[in-house]
Coordinates of C-alpha atoms in Angstrom, one line a residue:
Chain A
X1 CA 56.1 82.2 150.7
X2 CA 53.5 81.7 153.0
X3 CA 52.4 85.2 153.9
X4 CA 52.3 85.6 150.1
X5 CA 50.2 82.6 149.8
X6 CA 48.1 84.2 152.3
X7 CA 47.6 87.2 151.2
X8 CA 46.4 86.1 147.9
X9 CA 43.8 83.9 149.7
X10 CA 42.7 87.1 151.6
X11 CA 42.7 88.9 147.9
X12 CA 39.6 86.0 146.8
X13 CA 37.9 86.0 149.8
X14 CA 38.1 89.4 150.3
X15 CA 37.3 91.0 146.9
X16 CA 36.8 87.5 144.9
X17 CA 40.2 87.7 142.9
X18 CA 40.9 84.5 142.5
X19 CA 44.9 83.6 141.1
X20 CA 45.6 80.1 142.2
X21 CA 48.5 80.6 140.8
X22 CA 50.3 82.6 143.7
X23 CA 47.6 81.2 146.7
X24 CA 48.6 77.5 145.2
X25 CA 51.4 76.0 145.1
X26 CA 50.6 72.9 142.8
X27 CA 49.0 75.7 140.1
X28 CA 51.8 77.5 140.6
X29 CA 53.9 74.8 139.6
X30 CA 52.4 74.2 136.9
X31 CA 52.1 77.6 135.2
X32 CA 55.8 77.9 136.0
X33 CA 56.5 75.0 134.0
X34 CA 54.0 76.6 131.2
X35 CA 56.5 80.0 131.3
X36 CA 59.9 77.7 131.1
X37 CA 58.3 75.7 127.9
X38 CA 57.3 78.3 126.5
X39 CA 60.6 80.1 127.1
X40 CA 62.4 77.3 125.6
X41 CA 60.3 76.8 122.8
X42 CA 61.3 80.5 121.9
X43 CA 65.2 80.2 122.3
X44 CA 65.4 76.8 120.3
X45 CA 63.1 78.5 117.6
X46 CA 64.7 81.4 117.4
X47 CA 68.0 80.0 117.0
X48 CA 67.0 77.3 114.2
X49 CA 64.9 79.9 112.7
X50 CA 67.9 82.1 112.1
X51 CA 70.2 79.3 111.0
X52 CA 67.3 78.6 108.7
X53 CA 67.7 81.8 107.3
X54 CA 71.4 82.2 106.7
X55 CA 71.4 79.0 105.2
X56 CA 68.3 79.4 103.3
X57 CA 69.9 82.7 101.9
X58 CA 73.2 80.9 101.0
X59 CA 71.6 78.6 98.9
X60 CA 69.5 81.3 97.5
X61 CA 73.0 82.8 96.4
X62 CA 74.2 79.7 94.6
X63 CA 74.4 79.4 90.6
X64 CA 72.6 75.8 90.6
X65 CA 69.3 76.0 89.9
X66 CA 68.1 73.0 91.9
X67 CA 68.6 74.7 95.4
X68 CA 67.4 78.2 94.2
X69 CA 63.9 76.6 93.6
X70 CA 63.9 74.4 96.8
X71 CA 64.2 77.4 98.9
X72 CA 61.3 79.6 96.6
X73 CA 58.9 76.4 97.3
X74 CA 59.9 77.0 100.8
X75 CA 59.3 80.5 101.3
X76 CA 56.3 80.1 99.4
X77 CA 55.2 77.2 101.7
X78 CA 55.5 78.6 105.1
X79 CA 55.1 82.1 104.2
X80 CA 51.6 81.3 102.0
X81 CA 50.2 78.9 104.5
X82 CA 48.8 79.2 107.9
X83 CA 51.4 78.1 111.4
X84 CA 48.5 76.0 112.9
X85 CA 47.8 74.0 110.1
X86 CA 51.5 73.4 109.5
X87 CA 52.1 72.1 113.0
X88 CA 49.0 69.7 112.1
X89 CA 50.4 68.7 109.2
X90 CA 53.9 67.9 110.7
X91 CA 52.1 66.3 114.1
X92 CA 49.4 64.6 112.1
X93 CA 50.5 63.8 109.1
X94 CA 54.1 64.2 108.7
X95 CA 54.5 62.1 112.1
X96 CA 52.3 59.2 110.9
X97 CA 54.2 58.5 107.4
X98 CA 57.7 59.0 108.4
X99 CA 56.3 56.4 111.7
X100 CA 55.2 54.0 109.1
X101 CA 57.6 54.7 106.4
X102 CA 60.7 53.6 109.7
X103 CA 58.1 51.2 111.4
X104 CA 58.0 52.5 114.3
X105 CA 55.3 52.5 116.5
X106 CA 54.1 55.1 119.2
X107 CA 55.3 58.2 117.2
X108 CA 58.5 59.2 115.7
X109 CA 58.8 62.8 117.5
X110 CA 57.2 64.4 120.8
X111 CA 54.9 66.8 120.0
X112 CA 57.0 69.5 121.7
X113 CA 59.7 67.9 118.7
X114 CA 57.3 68.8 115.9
X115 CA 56.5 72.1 117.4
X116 CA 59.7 73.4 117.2
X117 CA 60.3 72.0 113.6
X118 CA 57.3 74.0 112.7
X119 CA 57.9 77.0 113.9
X120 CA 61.2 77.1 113.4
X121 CA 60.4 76.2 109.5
X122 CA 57.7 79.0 109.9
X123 CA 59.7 81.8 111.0
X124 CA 62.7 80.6 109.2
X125 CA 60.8 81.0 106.1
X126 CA 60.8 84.8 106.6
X127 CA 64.1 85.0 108.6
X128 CA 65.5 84.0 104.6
X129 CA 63.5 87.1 103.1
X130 CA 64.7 89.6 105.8
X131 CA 68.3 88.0 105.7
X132 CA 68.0 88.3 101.6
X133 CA 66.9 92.5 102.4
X134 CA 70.1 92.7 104.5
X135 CA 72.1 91.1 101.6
X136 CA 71.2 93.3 98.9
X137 CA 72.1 96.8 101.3
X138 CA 75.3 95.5 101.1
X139 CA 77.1 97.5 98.3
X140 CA 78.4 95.3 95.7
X141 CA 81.6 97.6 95.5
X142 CA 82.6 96.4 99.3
X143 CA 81.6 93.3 97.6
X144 CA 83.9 93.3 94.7
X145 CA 86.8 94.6 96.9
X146 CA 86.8 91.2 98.6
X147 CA 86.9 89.3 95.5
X148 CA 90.0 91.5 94.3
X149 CA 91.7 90.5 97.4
X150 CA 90.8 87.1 96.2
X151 CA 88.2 85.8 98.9
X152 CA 86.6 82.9 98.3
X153 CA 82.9 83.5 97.8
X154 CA 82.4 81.6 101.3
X155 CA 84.9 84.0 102.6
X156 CA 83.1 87.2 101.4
X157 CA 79.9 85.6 102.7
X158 CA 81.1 85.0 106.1
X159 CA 83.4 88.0 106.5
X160 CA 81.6 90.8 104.3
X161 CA 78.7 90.2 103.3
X162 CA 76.6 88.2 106.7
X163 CA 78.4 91.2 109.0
X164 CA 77.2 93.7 107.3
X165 CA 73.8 92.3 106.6
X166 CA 72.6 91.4 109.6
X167 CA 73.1 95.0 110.7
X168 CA 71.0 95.9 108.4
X169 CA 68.4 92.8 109.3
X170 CA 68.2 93.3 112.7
X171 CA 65.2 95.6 113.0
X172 CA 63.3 93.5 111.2
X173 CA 64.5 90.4 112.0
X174 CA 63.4 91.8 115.7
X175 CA 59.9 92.0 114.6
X176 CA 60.1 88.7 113.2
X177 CA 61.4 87.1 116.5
X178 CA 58.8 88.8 118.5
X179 CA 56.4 87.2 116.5
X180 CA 57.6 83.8 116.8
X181 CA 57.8 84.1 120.4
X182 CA 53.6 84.6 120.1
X183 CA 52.9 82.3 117.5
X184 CA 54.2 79.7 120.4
X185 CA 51.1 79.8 121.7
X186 CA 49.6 77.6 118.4
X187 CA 51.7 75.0 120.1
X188 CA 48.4 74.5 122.2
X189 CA 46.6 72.7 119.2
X190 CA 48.8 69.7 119.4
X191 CA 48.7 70.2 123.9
X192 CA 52.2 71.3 124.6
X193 CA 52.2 72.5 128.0
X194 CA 53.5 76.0 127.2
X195 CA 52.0 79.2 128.8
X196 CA 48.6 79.3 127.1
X197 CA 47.8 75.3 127.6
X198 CA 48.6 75.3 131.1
X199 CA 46.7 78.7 132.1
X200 CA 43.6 76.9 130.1
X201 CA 44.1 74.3 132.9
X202 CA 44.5 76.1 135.4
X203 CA 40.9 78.2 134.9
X204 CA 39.2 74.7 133.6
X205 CA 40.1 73.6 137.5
X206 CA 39.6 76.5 139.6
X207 CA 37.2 78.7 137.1
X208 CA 39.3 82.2 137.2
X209 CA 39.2 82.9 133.5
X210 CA 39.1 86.4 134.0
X211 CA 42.3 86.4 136.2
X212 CA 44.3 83.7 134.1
X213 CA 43.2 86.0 130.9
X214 CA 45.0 88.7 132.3
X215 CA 47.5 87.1 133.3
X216 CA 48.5 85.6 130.3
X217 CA 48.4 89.1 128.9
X218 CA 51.1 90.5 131.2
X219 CA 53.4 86.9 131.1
X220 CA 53.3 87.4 126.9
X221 CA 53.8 91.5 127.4
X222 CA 56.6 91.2 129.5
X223 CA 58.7 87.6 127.5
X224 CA 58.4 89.7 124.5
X225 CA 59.4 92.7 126.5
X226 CA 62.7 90.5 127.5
X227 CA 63.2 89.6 123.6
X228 CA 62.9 93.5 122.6
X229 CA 65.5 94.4 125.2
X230 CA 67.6 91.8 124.3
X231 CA 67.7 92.8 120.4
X232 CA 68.2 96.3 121.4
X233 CA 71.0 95.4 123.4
X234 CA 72.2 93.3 120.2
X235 CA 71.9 96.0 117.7
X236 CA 73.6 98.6 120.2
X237 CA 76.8 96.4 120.0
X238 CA 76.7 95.1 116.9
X239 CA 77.0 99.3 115.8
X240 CA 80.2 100.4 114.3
X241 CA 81.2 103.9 115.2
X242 CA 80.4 106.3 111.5
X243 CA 78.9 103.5 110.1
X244 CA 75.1 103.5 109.0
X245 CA 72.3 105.6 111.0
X246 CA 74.7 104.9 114.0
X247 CA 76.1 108.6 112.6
Chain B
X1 CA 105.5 79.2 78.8
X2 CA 107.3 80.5 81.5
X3 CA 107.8 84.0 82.5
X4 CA 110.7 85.9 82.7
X5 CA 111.3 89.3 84.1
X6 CA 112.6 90.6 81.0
X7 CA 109.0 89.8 79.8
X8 CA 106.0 92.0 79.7
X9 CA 104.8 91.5 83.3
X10 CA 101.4 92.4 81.6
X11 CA 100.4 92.2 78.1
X12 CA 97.0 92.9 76.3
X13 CA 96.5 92.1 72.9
X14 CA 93.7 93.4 70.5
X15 CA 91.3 93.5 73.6
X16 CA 87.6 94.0 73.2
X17 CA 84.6 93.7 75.5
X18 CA 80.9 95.0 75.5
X19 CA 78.2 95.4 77.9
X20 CA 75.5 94.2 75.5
X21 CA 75.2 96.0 72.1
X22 CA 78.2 98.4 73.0
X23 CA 81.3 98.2 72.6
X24 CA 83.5 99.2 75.4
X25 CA 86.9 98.6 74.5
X26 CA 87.5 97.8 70.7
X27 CA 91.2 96.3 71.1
X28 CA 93.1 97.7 73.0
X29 CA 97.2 96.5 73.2
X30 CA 99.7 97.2 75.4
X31 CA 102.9 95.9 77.5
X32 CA 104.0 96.9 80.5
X33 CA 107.2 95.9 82.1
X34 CA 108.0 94.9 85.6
X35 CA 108.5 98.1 87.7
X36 CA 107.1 100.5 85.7
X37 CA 104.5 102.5 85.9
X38 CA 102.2 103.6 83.0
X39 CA 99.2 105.8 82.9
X40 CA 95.7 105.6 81.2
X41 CA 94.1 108.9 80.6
X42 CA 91.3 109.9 78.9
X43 CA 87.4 111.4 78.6
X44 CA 85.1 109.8 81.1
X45 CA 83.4 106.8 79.3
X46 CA 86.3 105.8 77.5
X47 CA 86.6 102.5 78.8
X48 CA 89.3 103.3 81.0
X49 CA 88.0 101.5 84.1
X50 CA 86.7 98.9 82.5
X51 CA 90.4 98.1 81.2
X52 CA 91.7 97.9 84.7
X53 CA 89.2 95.8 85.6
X54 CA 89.8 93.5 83.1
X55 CA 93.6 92.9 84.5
X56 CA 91.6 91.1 87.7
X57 CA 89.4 89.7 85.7
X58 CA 86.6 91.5 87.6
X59 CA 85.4 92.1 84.0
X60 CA 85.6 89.5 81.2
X61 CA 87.0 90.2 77.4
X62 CA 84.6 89.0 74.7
X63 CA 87.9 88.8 72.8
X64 CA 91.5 89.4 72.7
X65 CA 94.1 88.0 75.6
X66 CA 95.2 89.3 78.3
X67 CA 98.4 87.8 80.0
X68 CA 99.9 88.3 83.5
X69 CA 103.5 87.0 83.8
X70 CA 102.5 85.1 80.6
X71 CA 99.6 83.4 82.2
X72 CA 96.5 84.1 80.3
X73 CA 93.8 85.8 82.6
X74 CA 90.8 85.1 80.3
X75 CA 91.6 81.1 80.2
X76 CA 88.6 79.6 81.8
X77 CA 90.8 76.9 83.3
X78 CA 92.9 79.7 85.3
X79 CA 92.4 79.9 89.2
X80 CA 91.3 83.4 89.2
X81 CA 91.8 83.7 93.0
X82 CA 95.4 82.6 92.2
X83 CA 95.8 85.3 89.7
X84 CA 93.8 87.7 91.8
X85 CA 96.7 86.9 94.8
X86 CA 99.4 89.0 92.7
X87 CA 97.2 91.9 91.4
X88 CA 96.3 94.8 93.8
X89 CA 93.8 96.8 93.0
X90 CA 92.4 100.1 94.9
X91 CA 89.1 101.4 94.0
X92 CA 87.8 105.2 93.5
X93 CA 85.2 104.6 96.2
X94 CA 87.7 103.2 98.6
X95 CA 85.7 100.5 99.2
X96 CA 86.9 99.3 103.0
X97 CA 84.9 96.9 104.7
X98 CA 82.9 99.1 107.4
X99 CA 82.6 96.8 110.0
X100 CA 86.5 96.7 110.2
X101 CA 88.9 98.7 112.1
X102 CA 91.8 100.0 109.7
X103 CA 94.0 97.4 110.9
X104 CA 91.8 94.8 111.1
X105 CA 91.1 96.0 107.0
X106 CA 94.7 95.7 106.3
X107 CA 95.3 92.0 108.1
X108 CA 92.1 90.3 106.7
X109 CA 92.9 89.1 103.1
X110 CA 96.5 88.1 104.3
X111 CA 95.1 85.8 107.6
X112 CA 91.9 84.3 105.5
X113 CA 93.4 84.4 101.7
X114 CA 97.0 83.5 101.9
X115 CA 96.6 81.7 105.8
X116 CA 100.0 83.2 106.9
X117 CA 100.7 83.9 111.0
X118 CA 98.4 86.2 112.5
X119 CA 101.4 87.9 114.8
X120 CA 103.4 88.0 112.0
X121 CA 100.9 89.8 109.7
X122 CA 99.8 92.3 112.7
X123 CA 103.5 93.3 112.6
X124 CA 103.7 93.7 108.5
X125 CA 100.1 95.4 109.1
X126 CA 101.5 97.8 111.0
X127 CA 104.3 98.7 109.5
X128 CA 102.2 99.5 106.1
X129 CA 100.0 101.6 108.6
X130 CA 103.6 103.7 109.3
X131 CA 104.4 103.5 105.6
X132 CA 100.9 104.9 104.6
X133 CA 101.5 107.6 107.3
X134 CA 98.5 106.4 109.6
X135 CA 100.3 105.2 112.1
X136 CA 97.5 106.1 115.6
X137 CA 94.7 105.3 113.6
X138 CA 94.8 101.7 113.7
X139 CA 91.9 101.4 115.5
X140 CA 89.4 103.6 113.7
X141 CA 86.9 102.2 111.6
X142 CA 86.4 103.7 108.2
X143 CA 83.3 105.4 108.9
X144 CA 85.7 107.9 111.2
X145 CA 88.5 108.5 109.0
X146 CA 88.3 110.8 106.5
X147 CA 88.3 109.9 101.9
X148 CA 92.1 110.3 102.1
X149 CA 93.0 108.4 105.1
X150 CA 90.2 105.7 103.6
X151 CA 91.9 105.9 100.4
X152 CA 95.5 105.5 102.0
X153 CA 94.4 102.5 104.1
X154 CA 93.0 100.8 101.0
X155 CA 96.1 100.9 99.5
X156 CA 97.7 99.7 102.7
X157 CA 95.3 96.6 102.3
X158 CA 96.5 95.8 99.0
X159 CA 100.3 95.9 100.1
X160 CA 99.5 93.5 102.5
X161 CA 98.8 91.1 100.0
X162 CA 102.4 91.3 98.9
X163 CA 101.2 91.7 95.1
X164 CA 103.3 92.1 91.9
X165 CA 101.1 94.5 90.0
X166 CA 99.1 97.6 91.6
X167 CA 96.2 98.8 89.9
X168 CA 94.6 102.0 91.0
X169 CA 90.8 103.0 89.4
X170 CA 90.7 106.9 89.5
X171 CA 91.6 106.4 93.3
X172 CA 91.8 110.1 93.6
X173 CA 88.8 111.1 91.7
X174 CA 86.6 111.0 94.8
X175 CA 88.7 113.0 97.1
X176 CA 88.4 116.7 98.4
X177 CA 91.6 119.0 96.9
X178 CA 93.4 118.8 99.7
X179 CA 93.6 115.2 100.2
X180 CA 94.4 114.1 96.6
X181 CA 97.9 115.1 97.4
X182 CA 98.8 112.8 100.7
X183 CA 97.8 109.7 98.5
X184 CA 99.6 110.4 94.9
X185 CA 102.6 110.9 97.3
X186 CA 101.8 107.6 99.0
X187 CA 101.4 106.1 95.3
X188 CA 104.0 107.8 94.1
X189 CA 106.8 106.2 96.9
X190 CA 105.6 103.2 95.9
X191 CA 106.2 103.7 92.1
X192 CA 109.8 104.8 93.2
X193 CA 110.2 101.2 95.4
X194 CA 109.6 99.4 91.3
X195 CA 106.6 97.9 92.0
X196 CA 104.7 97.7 88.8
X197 CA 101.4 100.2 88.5
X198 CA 98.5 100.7 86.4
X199 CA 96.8 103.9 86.9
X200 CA 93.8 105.3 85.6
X201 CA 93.8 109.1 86.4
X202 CA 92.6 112.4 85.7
X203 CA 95.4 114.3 87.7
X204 CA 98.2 115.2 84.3
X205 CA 100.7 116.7 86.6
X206 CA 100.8 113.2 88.7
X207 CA 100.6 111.0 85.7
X208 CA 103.4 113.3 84.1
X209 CA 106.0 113.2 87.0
X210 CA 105.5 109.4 88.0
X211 CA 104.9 107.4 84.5
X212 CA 107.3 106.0 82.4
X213 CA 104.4 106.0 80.0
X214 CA 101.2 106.9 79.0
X215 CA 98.4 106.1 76.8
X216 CA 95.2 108.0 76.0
X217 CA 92.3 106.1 75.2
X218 CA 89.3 107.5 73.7
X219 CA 86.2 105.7 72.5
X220 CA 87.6 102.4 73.3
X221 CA 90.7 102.7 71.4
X222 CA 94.1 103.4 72.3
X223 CA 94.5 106.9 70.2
X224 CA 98.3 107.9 71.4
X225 CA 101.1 107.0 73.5
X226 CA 104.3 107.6 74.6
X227 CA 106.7 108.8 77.5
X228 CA 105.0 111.2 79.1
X229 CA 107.7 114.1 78.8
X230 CA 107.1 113.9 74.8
X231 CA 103.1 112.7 74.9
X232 CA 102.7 116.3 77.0
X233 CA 105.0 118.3 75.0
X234 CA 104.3 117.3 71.6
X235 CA 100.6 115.6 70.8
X236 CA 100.4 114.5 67.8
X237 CA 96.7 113.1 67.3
X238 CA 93.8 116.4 67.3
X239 CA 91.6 114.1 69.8
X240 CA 94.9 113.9 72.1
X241 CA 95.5 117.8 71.8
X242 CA 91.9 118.6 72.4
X243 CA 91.9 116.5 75.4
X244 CA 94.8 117.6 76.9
X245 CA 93.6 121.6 75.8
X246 CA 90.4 121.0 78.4
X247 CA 92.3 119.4 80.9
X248 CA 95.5 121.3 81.4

C-alpha cells in the first residue's frame, strides 16, 4: 500500500494530479465508505422498489375500487413529481409531523431512513407501470387455463402470471434500476454520505475537483456497469428454451 | 338434491347467453350421461365454444341452468373452483404454461389446487406422460415440443386433476394434418376408459366413430341430434344436410 501511496504522491508533484484518495489514507477511507453507502442505498432500493411494484400491481388487479385509486394517486405522485423534492418532503416535512404527531423528539428516521423510503417510493412508482406492461403480455388464454384447473386467483398470480411477466419486464425494469442506482446521488440534498457527498468533501479539503469529477464519473460508470451485468445475467437464466425472443 | 349416476352427469336447460346485443346461444338443452361421449358440430360462430365454456363456468348464462352432477353451475353461491376441480377442459390453443417443463405442466394444478403428495403426484405425472405417449419428454418445455405433443400434454394436465367430465374446445383445430391423428387417438382411449366427454369438433369421421351422440348447433340453437350412425346417415333438417354436404 505504500508504494501505491507513493506513487500517487509522485503523480501530484510530478504532473500536479492530485487524488488524495489513493496517496491518503484517511480520504480514502472516506470515499470508500461513500461507494459502500451508496452501494447499499441501491440494493435496499432496488429490492423495496420491486416489492413495491408487484404489490402495487396486485392491488391494481383487485375488483375494489378503494385500492385501484390508492395506487393511481401513487403512480401519479412519484411519477408526476420531482425525486429531490420528495426526499425534502419526506426529510422535512414528513419527518417533522409524524415526530410531533408520536412526540418524539430529535427525529423519527435517519436521513439515510427517509432516503431509502423515497427512492424506493420513487422508483417503485414506475417498477408498478413496467410490472403492469409485463402483465398484460401475458395471454389471457394461459390465463384462463389456470382458472380451469381451478387456481386461485393468488395462485395464477404467483405461478402464471408474475413468471411470465417479469420476463417480459426485465428489460425495462433494468433501465429503471439503473436509474435508481443514479438518482442515489439526490441523497446528497439531505447530506447522506454516499459517493457524491463524500467526493464533495473530499475536493472542499484538498481542492482536486477536477480529479474527484472524474472520478465520480468512472465509480457511477462502472456500479451501474455491475447492475447491467447483473440483470443480463438475470434475464439469461430466467430464459426458457422456445420460449419468447429466446427462439 | 343429490346426484346419482343414473342421472344426467350434465344437464343444460333452455340456455341462453349474449355478448352484448347478440345472442350467442338461444337455449340450448341437452343431457349427457356418465361415460359417454357426445359431440357438438357445427359452422364456425355457432356458439359452439362458447357452450363448452359455459360447463366451467368460464362463460356466464344470462338464462337457463346448467347442472353438473345436479349442482347448478350458474348459482352465485357455488364454489366455482370446486366445480372447476371435476371438469377438465383442453383448449384449441393448447394453452401450457411456457415457463413449465411438460411434467412440471402436468404436476402443478394437482400440488397447488388439490395439495396432494408431491412424490406421489410425480409418479401419477408420469404415468399420464406414458399414457399420453410422451414418455422422454418430460423435461421439455413447451416452446420445444411440437402442437401435437403440446396438445397431448394438455390433456395429460387435465387427467391429473382426476376429473369427472372432459371437455375438449376444437383441440385439434390448430394442429398440422399429421398430428391431429396422435391426439383423437389419445382422446379417443380415453372415451373407451368411460370417462364422460364433451367435444366440440370439426373432424366428422372422429366425432362419428367415438360419440354416442351428436348434436349440430347452428345460430345458437340446437337444430338436430341423434346417434351418430343415424345423424350421418339419414339428416333430416336442410341446415343439417347442407352442413354436413360442405364438410364431408
Amino acid at each position: 500500500m505504500q508504494s501505491v501511496e507513493d506513487f500517487f504522491l509522485w503523480l501530484y508533484e510530478a504532473h500536479g494530479i492530485n487524488l488524495t484518495i489513493f496517496s491518503d489514507s484517511w480520504d480514502r477511507a472516506r470515499f470508500l465508505a461513500g461507494i459502500l453507502t451508496t452501494i447499499e442505498l441501491s440494493v435496499v432500493c432496488i429490492v423495496l422498489s420491486v416489492v413495491i411494484g408487484i404489490v402495487g400491481v396486485w392491488l391494481q388487479g383487485t375488483r375494489a375500487r378503494a385500492p385501484r385509486m390508492a395506487v393511481a394517486a401513487y403512480i401519479a405522485f412519484f411519477r408526476g413529481t420531482p425525486p429531490l423534492v420528495q426526499m425534502y418532503f419526506f426529510y422535512f416535512a414528513v419527518d417533522r409531523a409524524l415526530s410531533s404527531l408520536l412526540g418524539v423528539s430529535g427525529g423519527l428516521v435517519s436521513n439515510f431512513g427517509w432516503a431509502v423510503i423515497s427512492l424506493s417510493f420513487f422508483a417503485g412508482a414506475f417498477n408498478v407501470e413496467i410490472f403492469r406492461a409485463g402483465m398484460s403480455s401475458v395471454p389471457g388464454a394461459t390465463i384462463e387455463a389456470a382458472e380451469a384447473l381451478a387456481y386461485t386467483r393468488f395462485q395464477i398470480y404467483r405461478h402464471v402470471t408474475l413468471p411470465l411477466a417479469l420476463r417480459a419486464s426485465l428489460p425495462a425494469l433494468n433501465s429503471n434500476l439503473v436509474n435508481l442506482v443514479k438518482t442515489t446521488t439526490v441523497a446528497y440534498a439531505i447530506a447522506v454520505p454516499e459517493t457524491l457527498y463524500v467526493a464533495n468533501q473530499i475536493w472542499s479539503d484538498e481542492y482536486n475537483v477536477v480529479e474527484m469529477m472524474n472520478v465520480v464519473w468512472v465509480t457511477y460508470l462502472i456500479l451501474v456497469g455491475i447492475l447491467v451485468w447483473m440483470m443480463h445475467a438475470w434475464e439469461k437464466n430466467m430464459r426458457i428454451p422456445g420460449y419468447g425472443a429466446a427462439r | 338434491m343429490t346426484w346419482t349416476p343414473d342421472k344426467p352427469i350434465v344437464s343444460l336447460r333452455n340456455v341462453r347467453k349474449s355478448f352484448g346485443d347478440f345472442e350467442v346461444l338461444k337455449g340450448i338443452s341437452f343431457d349427457v350421461m356418465k361415460g359417454e361421449v357426445i359431440c357438438i358440430i357445427g359452422p364456425s360462430g355457432s356458439g359452439k365454444s362458447t357452450l363448452i365454456r359455459c360447463i366451467n363456468a368460464l362463460n356466464d348464462i344470462q338464462e337457463g341452468s346448467i347442472t353438473l352432477e345436479g349442482q347448478e353451475v350458474h348459482d352465485p353461491k357455488l364454489d366455482k373452483l370446486a366445480l372447476r376441480r371435476k371438469v377438465g377442459m383442453v383448449f384449441q390453443q393448447y394453452n401450457l404454461f411456457p415457463h413449465k417443463t411438460a411434467l412440471q405442466n402436468v404436476m402443478m394444478a394437482p400440488v397447488l389446487v388439490l395439495r396432494q403428495d408431491k412424490a406421489e403426484v410425480e409418479k401419477r405425472a408420469r404415468s399420464l406422460m406414458a399414457k399420453v405417449r410422451l414418455s422422454g419428454k418430460e423435461d421439455s418445455y413447451p416452446g420445444e415440443l411440437s402442437g401435437g405433443q403440446q396438445q397431448r400434454v394438455a390433456i395429460a394436465r387435465s387427467l391429473a386433476m382426476n376429473p369427472d367430465v372432459m371437455l375438449f374446445d376444437e383441440v385439434t383445430a390448430a394442429l398440422d394434418p399429421e398430428t391431429v391423428k396422435e391426439v383423437l387417438v389419445t382422446i379417443k382411449a380415453l372415451a373407451e376408459e368411460g370417462m364422460t366427454c364433451i367435444l366440440v369438433t370439426h373432424e366428422m369421421g372422429f366425432a362419428r366413430e367415438v360419440a354416442d351422440h351428436i348434436y349440430f348447433t347452428d345460430r345458437g340453437v340446437v337444430v338436430e341430434h341423434g346417434p351418430p350412425a343415424e345423424f350421418f346417415a339419414n339428416p333430416k333438417d336442410p341446415r343439417t344436410r347442407e352442413f354436413l354436404d360442405q364438410v364431408l
